[in-house]
Amino acid sequence: MTAPRARAARRDRRAILTGLAWTSPWLFGASLFMFLPMALSLWYSFTDYPLIEEPIWTGTSNYARMPDDPTFRRVVWNTAVYSAISIPACTVLSLVLAALLSMRIRLARFFQACIFVPTLVPLVASAMVWMWLFNGEFGLINRLLALVGVRGPTWLVDQQWVLPSLVVMSLWSVGQSVVIYIAAIHEVPRQLYEAAVLDGMSPLRRFFHVTLPMISPAILFNVIVMLINTVQIFAVPYVMFKRPDGQNPAGHFYTMYLYENAFVYGQMGYACAMAWLQLLVILALTAVMFIGGRRLVYYRGG
Amino acid sequence: MTSAGEITRRGALGLMAAGGAGFLVFGPRGQRADTRGRIVLDYWEKWTRHEGDAMMRVVDAFNQSQSRIFVRYLITADIGQKSLVAIAGGAPPDLIGLYAYNVPPYAESNALMSFDDLAPAFGLSLGQYAPGVRQVMQHRGRWWASVNTAGSVALYYNKRAFREVGLDPDRPPTTLPELDDAHRRLVKARDKGPLERVGFFHPEPGWWSWLWAYHFGGSIYDAQADRSLVDSPENHAAMAWMQSYARDLGPDRCKAFKESFGNYFTPENPFLTGKVAMIIQGPWLANLVTAFAPDFDYGVAPFPVAPGLSDPAAPVGLIDTDVLVIPRGARHPEASMEFVAWTQRQDMTELLASAHCKPSPLASTSPAFRATHPNRGIGVHYDIFQSPRAFVPPQTRAWQQFKDEVDTMVQRLWRLEVSPEAALPPLERRTQGFIDRAAEERRRRGGAS
Amino acid sequence: MTTDAPRSPVAHALLYVLLASVALTFVMPLVWMIATSVKPESQAASQRITLLPDPASSLPGVAQENYARVWNDRAVEFPLYLRNTLIVAVLSVVGMTFSSAAVAYGLSRVRWRGRGAVMALVLATMMIPFPVIMAPLYVVFRGIDQTMESVGLLPRFESLRMIGSLKPLWVPAWFGGAFNIFLLRQFYMGLPRELDEAARIDGCSHWRIFWTIILPLSRPALAVVALFHFIYVWNDFVGPLIFLTDRDQFTLALGLQLYQGQAGNTPWNLLMAASTLVVAPVLLLFMVTQRTLVGGIASAGLKD
């Protein structure tokens, strides 16, 4: 009686060892390059750590400082507003483009490639290109506006135009989500559309009543990925707005300020506190989306 | 896709891979000199192009002058911040060419070796340097750095533009009202249309947006009391003065005008193209003239001051320097100091200074140096060095953050988004907060406060 | 499924016009970038809209001059940065692809208790924003150096040193990446179970199955991982920004940033020529591998 069970247990243990062996590269790498730094950063977030000297425990003072820090409030506001505009705008645009491109038309692949290409451009390069396009005097956008008699603003200087300019830039890189949505639309069963046509639904209503619900899992996935990336916006504003003559306050974002605190101002403790707050906010928002998603997202067979 | 298509695609991929591999193997590498048997010192410096070449000549001369030590010149971007990280990481270079304002935070964090202990053995003393320059080499009573090059900041003006509007090209403005007057006469615009030329333009190049208060007889930091003076009457006056320009020219026109400027080190520099007739600049501007507009007719004068403050014997001006330090943890402090002493020799200092188009930081200079100096106004920069009213960037550990905050606010003031009355009191509280926190950090670590 | 295009010719034509203008808008910035890169400086900063330089100046001449100036600039050494980027990209892509495949194998073809938990952990790490680990990661690499010093590896084998080298940019890739593991695991889960069961009965080890059966079968998925990772490394800015100090070690993304910022600035036409040089290899790669890449992204987003 006990012998087979012991043998099974031994087999079980051996399987676990095998599994651990195969996954050990990641387990080791993640411990060293992910979990250990996370633990360190959690510890630093409770210290005064000027980087150049040893950390000294100061309790929650770094967290307590945040509400009174006007720059912190500004970067939170900028990042939140940017995300709140950019994520929905990108989602809507990519859904519309995906819907158009999944029609049976010639050149669809070509159009798709055109839309996808910008996502390949290194962020630093695209920041440069857009600085050139948005230049108040020589930029293509203002030159085009001048053709129709409009004097365009200095996009990247005017406080009220900085965020819209960045949102336009973010729209430029919806290529990846478009591709995901097109693939999702392709998987929607044909019968559903046929039934909808028989019911006399217009193409627009078909989109809202058939396509959207059927691809909602892909939308949820995409929005979450976008959220994680958008909240971390760094390279583009860093290249665009970090100048020897000062930072444009409208182009100052959360991760930029975090970076400055860590590596420029010698406030590593504060930077780590900011990082952990960012992590918690992302986790909370993702959780909210999953819970909200459970009501809105349609999972086939589930 | 046809099989022919597959083949060409494979072929293209293969070709790219082969090209990449070939470049990997045969591509350029960073240069590494033969250093066998010598102490190798890593020297991080920020300069590139002609400025870097000049420093490299000094380094080469040192490497050839003896066979015991070899200095490796490494160009480092964002030097202040990279050095911070490297020292923190326990892997600092042996020598770093920092900005003067980096000295206080580094010194207070115990991240530098003091020159008080090391320098005298190599014949260096503070007395060798021009009085204004000495200020930046010391912090809290200790000596921390030698000076690579030093510049002072003055008014550069376009003589041709002066003549064109009937201003005397040999009598530059000495007070701010005179500057305002010259500016107004120099403004050129197609009525209500875009600006074509202005006299003076605060945000160009915008590197020292905090310094106007000093030309009103004030300051933005009191080193004795360790207090921010951003909300001082002098700074209020300075900001109001700056805003009067933006208001007269029109904030939107100003923004568009600034966007039309070419980059600094190009022939499109707005001073060289004549868009800005008067500019606050260091002596190195003459290098731009030589490079891009050899016939450009410019004059140099101390930057004007508020009425009643003018004193030709004691001009007001910022002294901005590049310093050479030995970080804590450097492996060969003695050898490093030997190199430092080499750079401070009169001939080396002058070699560097004339290539950078700056005055020599030393108290005494050779007659040939001044006679052949490429900047025709170098005398003005010397006068500032000697002046009791010369000033240096605030020497506080919090300066980097202090400055960033002030820069940002000055930009907003320039765009007329906020008034000095609304902006400056909170700015002072905030910058004082940085200073207080730095003091607290110091106390926490048991340093003298 | 694909939906039908509108039947009325007017609607059909409108659809094409719409799509064409959208496509044009998306490629315009790149077209403009390339166009500016072949103009002389004076024409780059002029109010007139022209795609190519004025006929007065010869196009090949200007283009050659601009690109030669970028390539030969002593302050921003393009060829050197290109080589550094290739080193990081090659080492990192090889490590990432191989390790991710192995870990994905362990998470899909080996049955063991705890597999689900590890998979959940992998997925969870995808949510961690980089800033959380950005700063302490430096401390970790310093710790590795110190450990090597204490066991006597350093300074004897100086090339092992992490800080001040390119290693922090590619060594972590050798332990796999969460997203790629996820992608490959999805692929392996789709492979028929009989494949390795038969081999197991024949007494094959996991390693042999992995090496001789699974890897060859998963070539398309491996290509997707390699491509993604290559593009990621090519474009990465923050990693090099934190870990690279010496300009001789800069990567392209970081080198490009040198043009911006500091006092010694560069005219727009040269800036655009430099940007074109950085973008070109990725664009070429895309043209060659479009289908694999796009298919890979599509499948990554779907099989959730």
mmCIF file of N, CA and C in Angstrom, chain A residues 161 166 189 210 241:
data_model
loop_
_atom_site.group_PDB
_atom_site.id
_atom_site.type_symbol
_atom_site.label_atom_id
_atom_site.label_comp_id
_atom_site.label_asym_id
_atom_site.label_seq_id
_atom_site.Cartn_x
_atom_site.Cartn_y
_atom_site.Cartn_z
ATOM 1 N N TRP A 161 -0.515 73.574 -25.185
ATOM 2 C CA TRP A 161 -0.363 72.732 -26.375
ATOM 3 C C TRP A 161 0.593 71.564 -26.189
ATOM 4 N N LEU A 166 1.803 65.816 -27.366
ATOM 5 C CA LEU A 166 2.262 64.485 -26.977
ATOM 6 C C LEU A 166 1.210 63.424 -27.282
ATOM 7 N N PRO A 189 -16.446 34.502 -35.307
ATOM 8 C CA PRO A 189 -17.093 33.528 -36.198
ATOM 9 C C PRO A 189 -17.988 34.200 -37.232
ATOM 10 N N VAL A 210 -21.722 43.268 -32.530
ATOM 11 C CA VAL A 210 -21.074 41.974 -32.758
ATOM 12 C C VAL A 210 -19.565 42.071 -32.547
ATOM 13 N N PHE A 241 12.031 67.914 -23.646
ATOM 14 C CA PHE A 241 11.818 69.048 -22.746
ATOM 15 C C PHE A 241 12.937 69.284 -21.750
#
